[in-house]
Short mmCIF file of N, CA and C in Angstrom, two decimals:
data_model
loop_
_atom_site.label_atom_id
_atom_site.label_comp_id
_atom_site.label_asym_id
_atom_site.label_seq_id
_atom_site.Cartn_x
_atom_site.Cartn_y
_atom_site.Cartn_z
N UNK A 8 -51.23 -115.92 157.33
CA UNK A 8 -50.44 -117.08 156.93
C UNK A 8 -49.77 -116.81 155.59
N UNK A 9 -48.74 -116.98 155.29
CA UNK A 9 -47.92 -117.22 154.06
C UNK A 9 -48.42 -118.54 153.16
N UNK A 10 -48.35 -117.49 152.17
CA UNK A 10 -48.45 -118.84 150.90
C UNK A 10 -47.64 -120.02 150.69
N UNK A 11 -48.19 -120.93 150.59
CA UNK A 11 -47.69 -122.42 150.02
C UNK A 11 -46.62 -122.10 149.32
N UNK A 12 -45.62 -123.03 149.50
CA UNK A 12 -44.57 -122.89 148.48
C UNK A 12 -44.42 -124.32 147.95
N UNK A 13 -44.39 -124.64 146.65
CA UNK A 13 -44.37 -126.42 145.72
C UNK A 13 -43.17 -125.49 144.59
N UNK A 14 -42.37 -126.82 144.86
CA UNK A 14 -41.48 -126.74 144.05
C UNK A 14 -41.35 -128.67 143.55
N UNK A 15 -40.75 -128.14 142.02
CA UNK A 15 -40.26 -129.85 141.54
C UNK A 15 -39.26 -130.23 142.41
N UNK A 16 -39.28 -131.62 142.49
CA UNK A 16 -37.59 -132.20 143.22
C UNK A 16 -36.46 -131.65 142.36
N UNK A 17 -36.28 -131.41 141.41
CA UNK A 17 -35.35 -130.87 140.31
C UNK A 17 -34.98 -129.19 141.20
N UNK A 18 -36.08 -128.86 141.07
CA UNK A 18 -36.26 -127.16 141.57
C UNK A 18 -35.70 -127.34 142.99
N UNK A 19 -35.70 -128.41 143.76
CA UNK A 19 -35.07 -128.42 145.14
C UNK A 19 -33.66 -128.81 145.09
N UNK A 20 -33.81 -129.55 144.31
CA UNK A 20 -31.89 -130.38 144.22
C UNK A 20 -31.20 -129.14 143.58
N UNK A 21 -31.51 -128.17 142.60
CA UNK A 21 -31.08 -127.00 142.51
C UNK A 21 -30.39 -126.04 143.11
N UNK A 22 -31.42 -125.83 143.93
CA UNK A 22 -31.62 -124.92 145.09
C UNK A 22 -30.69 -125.17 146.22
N UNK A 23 -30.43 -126.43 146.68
CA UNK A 23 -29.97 -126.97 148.09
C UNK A 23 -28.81 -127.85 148.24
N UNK A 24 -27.89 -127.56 148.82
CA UNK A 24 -26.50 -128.52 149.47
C UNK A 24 -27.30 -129.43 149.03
N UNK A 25 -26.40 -130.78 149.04
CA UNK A 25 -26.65 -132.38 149.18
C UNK A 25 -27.43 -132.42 150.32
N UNK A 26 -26.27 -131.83 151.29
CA UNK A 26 -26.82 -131.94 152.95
C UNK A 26 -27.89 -131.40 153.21
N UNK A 27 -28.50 -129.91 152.91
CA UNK A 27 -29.76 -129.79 153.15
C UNK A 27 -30.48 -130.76 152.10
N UNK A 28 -30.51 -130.70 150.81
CA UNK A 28 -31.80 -131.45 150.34
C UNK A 28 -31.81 -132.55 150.91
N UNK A 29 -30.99 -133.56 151.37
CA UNK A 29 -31.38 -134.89 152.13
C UNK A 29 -31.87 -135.16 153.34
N UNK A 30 -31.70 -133.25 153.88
CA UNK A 30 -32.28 -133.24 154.88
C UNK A 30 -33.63 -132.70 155.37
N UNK A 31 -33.76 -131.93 154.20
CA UNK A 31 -35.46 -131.17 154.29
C UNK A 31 -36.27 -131.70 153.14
N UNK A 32 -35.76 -132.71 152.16
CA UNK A 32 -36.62 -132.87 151.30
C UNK A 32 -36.97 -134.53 151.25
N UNK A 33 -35.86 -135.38 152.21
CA UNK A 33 -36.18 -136.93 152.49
C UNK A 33 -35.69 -137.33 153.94
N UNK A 34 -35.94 -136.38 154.94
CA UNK A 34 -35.72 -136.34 156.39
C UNK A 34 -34.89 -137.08 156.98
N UNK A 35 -33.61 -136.43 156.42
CA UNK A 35 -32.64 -137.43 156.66
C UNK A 35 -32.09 -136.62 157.99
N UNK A 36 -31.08 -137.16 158.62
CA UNK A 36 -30.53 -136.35 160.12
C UNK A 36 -29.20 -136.26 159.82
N UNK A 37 -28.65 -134.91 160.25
CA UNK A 37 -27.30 -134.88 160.04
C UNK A 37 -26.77 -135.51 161.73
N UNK A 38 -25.52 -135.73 161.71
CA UNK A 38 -24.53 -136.03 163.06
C UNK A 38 -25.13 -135.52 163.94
N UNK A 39 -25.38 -135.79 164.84
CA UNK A 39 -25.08 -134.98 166.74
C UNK A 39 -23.78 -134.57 166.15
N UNK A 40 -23.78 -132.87 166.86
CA UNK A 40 -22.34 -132.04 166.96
C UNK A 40 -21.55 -132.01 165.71
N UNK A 41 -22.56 -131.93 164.65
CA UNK A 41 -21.60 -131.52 163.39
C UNK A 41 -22.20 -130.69 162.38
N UNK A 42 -23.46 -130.33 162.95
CA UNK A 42 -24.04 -128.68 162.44
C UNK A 42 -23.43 -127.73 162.74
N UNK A 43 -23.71 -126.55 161.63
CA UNK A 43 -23.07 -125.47 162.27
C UNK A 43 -23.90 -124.37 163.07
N UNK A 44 -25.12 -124.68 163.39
CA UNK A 44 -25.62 -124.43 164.58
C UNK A 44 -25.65 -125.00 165.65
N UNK A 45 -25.21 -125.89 166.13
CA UNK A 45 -25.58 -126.98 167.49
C UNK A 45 -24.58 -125.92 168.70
N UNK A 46 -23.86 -125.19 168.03
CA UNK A 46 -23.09 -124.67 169.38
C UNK A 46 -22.82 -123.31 168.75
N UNK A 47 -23.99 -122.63 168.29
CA UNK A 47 -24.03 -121.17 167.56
C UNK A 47 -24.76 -120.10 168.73
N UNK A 48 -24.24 -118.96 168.78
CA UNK A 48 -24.81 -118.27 169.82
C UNK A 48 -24.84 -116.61 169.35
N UNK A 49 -24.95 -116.38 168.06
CA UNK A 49 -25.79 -115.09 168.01
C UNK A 49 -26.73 -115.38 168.02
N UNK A 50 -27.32 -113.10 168.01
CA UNK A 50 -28.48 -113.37 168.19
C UNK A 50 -29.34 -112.68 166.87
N UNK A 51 -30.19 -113.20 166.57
CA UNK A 51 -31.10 -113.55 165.11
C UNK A 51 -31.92 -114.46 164.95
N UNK A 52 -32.28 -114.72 163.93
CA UNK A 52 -33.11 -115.73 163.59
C UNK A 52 -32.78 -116.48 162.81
N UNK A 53 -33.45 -117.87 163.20
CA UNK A 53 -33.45 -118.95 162.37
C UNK A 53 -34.43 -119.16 161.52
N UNK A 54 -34.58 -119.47 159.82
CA UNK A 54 -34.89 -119.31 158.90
C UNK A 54 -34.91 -120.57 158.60
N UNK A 55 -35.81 -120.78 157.45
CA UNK A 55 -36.36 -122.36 156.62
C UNK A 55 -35.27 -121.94 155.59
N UNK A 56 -34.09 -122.78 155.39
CA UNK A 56 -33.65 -122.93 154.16
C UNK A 56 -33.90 -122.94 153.09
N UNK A 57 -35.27 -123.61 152.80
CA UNK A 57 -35.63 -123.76 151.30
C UNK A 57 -36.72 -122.57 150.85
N UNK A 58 -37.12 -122.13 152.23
CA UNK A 58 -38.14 -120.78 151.95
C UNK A 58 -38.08 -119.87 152.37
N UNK A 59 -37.17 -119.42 153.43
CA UNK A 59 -36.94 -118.42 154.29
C UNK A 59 -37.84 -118.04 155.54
N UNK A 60 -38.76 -118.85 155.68
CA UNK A 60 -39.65 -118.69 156.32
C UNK A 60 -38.87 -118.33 158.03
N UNK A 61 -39.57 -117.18 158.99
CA UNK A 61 -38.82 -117.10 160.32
C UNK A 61 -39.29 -118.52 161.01
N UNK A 62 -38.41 -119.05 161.67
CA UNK A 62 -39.19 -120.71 162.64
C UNK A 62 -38.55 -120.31 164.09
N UNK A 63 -37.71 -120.04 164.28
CA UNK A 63 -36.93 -119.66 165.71
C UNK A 63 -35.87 -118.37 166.21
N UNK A 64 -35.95 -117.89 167.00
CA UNK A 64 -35.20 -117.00 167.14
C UNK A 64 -34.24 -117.03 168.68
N UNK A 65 -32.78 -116.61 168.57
CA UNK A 65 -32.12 -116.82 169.37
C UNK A 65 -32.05 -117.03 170.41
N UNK A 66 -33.07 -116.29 171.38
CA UNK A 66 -33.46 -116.13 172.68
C UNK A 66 -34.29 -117.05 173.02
N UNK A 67 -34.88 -117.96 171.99
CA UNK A 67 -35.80 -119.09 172.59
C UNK A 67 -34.43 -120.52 171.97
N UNK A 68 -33.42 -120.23 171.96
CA UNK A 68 -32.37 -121.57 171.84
C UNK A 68 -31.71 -121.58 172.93
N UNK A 69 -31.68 -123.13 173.42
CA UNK A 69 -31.04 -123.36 174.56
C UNK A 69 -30.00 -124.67 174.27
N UNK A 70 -29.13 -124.70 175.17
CA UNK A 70 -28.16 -126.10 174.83
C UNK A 70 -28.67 -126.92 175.66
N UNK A 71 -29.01 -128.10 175.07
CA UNK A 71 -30.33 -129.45 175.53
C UNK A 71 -29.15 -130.27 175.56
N UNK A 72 -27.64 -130.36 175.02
CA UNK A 72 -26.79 -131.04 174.79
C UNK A 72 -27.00 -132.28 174.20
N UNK A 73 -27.99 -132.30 172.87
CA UNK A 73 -28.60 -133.39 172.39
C UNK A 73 -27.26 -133.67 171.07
N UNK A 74 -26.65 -131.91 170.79
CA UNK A 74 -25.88 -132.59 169.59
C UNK A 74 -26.43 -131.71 168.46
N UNK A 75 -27.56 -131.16 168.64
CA UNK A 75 -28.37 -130.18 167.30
C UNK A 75 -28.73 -129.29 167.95
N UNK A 76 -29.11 -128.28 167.00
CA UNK A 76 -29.86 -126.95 167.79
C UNK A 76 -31.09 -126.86 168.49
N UNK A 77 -31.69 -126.93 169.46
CA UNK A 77 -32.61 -126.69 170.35
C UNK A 77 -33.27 -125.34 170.71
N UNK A 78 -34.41 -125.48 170.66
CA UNK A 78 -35.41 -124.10 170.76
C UNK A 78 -36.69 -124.59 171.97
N UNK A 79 -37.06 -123.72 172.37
CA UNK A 79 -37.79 -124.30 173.45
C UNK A 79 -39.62 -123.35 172.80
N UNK A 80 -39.44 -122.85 171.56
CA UNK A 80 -40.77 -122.09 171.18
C UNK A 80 -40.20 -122.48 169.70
N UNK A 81 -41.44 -121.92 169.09
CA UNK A 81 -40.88 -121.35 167.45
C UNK A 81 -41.59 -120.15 167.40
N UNK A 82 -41.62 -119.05 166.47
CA UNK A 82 -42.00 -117.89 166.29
C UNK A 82 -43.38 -117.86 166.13
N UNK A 83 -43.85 -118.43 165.35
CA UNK A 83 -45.50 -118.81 165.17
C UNK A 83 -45.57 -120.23 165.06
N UNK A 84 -46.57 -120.22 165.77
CA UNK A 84 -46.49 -121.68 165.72
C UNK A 84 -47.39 -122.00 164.38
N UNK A 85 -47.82 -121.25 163.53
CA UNK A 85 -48.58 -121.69 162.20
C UNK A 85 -47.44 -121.96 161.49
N UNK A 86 -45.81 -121.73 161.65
CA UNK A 86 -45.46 -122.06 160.51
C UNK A 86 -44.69 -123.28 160.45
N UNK A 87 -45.21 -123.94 162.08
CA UNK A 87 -44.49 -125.56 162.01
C UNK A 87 -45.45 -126.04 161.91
N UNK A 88 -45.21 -127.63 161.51
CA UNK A 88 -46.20 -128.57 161.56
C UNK A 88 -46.44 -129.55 161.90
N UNK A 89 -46.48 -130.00 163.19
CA UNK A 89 -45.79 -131.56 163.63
C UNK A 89 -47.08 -132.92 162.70
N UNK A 90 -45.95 -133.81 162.80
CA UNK A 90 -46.32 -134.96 161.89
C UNK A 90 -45.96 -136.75 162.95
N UNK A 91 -46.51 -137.09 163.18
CA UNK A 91 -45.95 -138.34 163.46
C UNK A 91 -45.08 -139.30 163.23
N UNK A 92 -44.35 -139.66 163.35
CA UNK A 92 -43.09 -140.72 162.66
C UNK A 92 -42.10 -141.50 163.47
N UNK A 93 -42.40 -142.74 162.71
CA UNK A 93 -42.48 -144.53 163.47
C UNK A 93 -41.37 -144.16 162.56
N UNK A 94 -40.48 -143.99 162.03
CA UNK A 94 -39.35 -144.81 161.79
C UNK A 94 -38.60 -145.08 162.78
N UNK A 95 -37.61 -146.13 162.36
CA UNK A 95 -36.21 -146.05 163.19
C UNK A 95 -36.64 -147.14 164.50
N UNK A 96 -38.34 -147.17 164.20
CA UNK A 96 -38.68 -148.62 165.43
C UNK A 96 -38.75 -147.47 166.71
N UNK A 97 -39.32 -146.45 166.42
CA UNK A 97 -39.40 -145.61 167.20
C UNK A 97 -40.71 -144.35 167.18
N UNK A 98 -41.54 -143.98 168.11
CA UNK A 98 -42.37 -142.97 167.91
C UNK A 98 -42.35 -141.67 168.34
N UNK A 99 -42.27 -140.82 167.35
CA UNK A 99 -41.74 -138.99 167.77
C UNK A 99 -42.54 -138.33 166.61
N UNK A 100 -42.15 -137.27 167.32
CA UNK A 100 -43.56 -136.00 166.69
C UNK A 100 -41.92 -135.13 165.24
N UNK A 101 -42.26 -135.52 163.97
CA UNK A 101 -41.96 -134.59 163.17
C UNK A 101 -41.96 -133.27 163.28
N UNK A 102 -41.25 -132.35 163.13
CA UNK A 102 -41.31 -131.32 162.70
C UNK A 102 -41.42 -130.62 160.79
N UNK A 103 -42.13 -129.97 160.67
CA UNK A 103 -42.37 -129.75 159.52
C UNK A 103 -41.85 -128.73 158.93
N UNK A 104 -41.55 -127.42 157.87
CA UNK A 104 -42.12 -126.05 157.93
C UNK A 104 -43.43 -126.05 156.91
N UNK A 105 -44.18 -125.73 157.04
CA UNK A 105 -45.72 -125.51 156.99
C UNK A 105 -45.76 -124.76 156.15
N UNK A 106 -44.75 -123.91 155.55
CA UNK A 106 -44.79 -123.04 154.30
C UNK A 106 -44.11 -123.47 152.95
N UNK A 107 -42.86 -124.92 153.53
CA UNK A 107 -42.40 -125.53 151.81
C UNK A 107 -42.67 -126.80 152.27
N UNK A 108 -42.98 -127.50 153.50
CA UNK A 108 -42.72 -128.97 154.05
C UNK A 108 -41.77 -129.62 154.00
N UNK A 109 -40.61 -128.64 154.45
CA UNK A 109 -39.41 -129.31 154.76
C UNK A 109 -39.09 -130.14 155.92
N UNK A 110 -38.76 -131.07 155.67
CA UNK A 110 -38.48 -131.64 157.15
C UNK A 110 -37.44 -130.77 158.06
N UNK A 111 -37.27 -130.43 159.65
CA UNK A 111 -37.14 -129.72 160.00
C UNK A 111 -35.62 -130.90 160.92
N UNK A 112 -36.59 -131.32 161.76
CA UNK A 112 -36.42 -132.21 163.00
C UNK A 112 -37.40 -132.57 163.97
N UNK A 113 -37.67 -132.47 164.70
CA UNK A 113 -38.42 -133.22 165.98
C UNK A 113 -38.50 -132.63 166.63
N UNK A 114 -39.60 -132.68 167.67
CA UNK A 114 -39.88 -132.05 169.00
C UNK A 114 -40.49 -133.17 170.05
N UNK A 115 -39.92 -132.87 171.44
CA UNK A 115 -39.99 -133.88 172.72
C UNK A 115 -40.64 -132.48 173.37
N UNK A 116 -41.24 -133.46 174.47
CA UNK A 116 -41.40 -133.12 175.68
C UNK A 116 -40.99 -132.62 176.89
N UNK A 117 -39.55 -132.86 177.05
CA UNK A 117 -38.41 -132.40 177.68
C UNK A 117 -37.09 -130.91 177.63
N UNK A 118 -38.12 -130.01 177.51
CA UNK A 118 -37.56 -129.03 176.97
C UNK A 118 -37.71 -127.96 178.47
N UNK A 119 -36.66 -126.78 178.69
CA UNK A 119 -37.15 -125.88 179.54
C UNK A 119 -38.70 -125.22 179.88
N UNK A 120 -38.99 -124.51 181.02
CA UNK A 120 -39.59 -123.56 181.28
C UNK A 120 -40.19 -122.38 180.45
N UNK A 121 -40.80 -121.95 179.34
CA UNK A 121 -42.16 -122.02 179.89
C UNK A 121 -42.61 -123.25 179.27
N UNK A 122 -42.63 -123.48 178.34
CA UNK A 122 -42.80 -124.57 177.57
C UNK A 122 -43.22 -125.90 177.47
N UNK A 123 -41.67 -126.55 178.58
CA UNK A 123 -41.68 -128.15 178.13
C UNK A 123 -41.63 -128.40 177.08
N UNK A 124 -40.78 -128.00 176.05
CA UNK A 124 -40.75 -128.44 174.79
C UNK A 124 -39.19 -128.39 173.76
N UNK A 125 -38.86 -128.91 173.65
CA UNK A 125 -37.77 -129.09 172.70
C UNK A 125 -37.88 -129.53 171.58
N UNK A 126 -37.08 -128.22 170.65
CA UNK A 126 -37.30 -128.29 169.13
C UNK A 126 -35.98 -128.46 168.80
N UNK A 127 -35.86 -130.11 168.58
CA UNK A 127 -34.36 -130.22 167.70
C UNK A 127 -34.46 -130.30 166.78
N UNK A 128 -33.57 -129.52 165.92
CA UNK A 128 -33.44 -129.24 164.71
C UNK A 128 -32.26 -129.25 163.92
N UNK A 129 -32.74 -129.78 162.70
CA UNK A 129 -31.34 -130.01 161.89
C UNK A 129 -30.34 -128.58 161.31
N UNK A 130 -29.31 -128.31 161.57
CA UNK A 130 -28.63 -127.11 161.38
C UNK A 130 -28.79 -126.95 159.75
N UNK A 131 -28.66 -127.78 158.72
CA UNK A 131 -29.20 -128.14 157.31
C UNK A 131 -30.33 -127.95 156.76
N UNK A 132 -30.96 -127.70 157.82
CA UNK A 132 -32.51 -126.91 158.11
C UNK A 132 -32.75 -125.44 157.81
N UNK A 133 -31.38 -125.06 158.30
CA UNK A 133 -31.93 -123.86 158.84
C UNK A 133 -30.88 -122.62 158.27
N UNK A 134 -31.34 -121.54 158.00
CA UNK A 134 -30.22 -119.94 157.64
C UNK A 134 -30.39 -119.49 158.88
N UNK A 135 -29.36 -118.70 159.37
CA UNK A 135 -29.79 -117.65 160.29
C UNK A 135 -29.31 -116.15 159.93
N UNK A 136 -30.44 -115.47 160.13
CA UNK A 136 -29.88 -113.84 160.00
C UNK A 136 -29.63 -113.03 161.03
N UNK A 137 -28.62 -112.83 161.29
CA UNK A 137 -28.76 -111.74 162.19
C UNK A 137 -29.14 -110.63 162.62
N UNK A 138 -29.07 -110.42 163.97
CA UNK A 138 -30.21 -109.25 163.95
C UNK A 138 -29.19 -108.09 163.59
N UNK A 139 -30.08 -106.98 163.50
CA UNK A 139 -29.36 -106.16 162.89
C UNK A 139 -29.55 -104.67 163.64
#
């Protein structure tokens, strides 16, 4: 497992777009269809913005046509963390990253083969590197 990463809110607002920090550091949601992953198709990995941590990689993203990027695995599953969350008058499983606790996005039940699982995720979330 990778070490904890704590940073001040100062040290994050630093660090991060508007758009990501409002989105990994007070779980905010960007648009359906206005990430710049929701309709991205190399192949690489997807990365924790605020830590770099690996969370998904290309070959496990599928188009769920939800509007955000969709993964049907994550790389280890130690480095997500699902969380519960009633907002919005609504009940869904958080997504975490488990190495800075960024908010990520959500995961359902309704995802492809092998799985059953869909990991939507905020594109504000996420770097991707390519493979190389």
């Amino acid at each position: 497992m990778m070490s904890k990463i704590v940073k001040s809110d100062a040290e994050w607002k630093a660090q991060l777009s508007s758009m990501e920090y409002e989105v990994t550091r007070h779980a905010a949601t960007e648009r359906a269809f206005s990430g710049k992953f929701w309709d991205h198709h190399e192949v690489g990995t997807y990365t924790c913005v605020c830590c770099s941590t690996p969370l998904f990689t290309s070959d496990a993203k599928f188009d769920s046509g939800c509007g955000w990027p969709s993964y049907f695995k994550a790389i280890n599953p130690a480095y997500v963390r699902e969380k519960i969350d009633t907002s919005h008058g609504m009940t869904r499983t958080e997504i975490l990253c488990n190495i800075c606790d960024a908010h990520l996005g959500h995961v359902f039940p309704d995802g492809p083969p092998p799985t059953r699982l869909r990991y939507c995720i905020n594109s504000a979330s996420l770097k991707f590197d390519p493979a190389t």
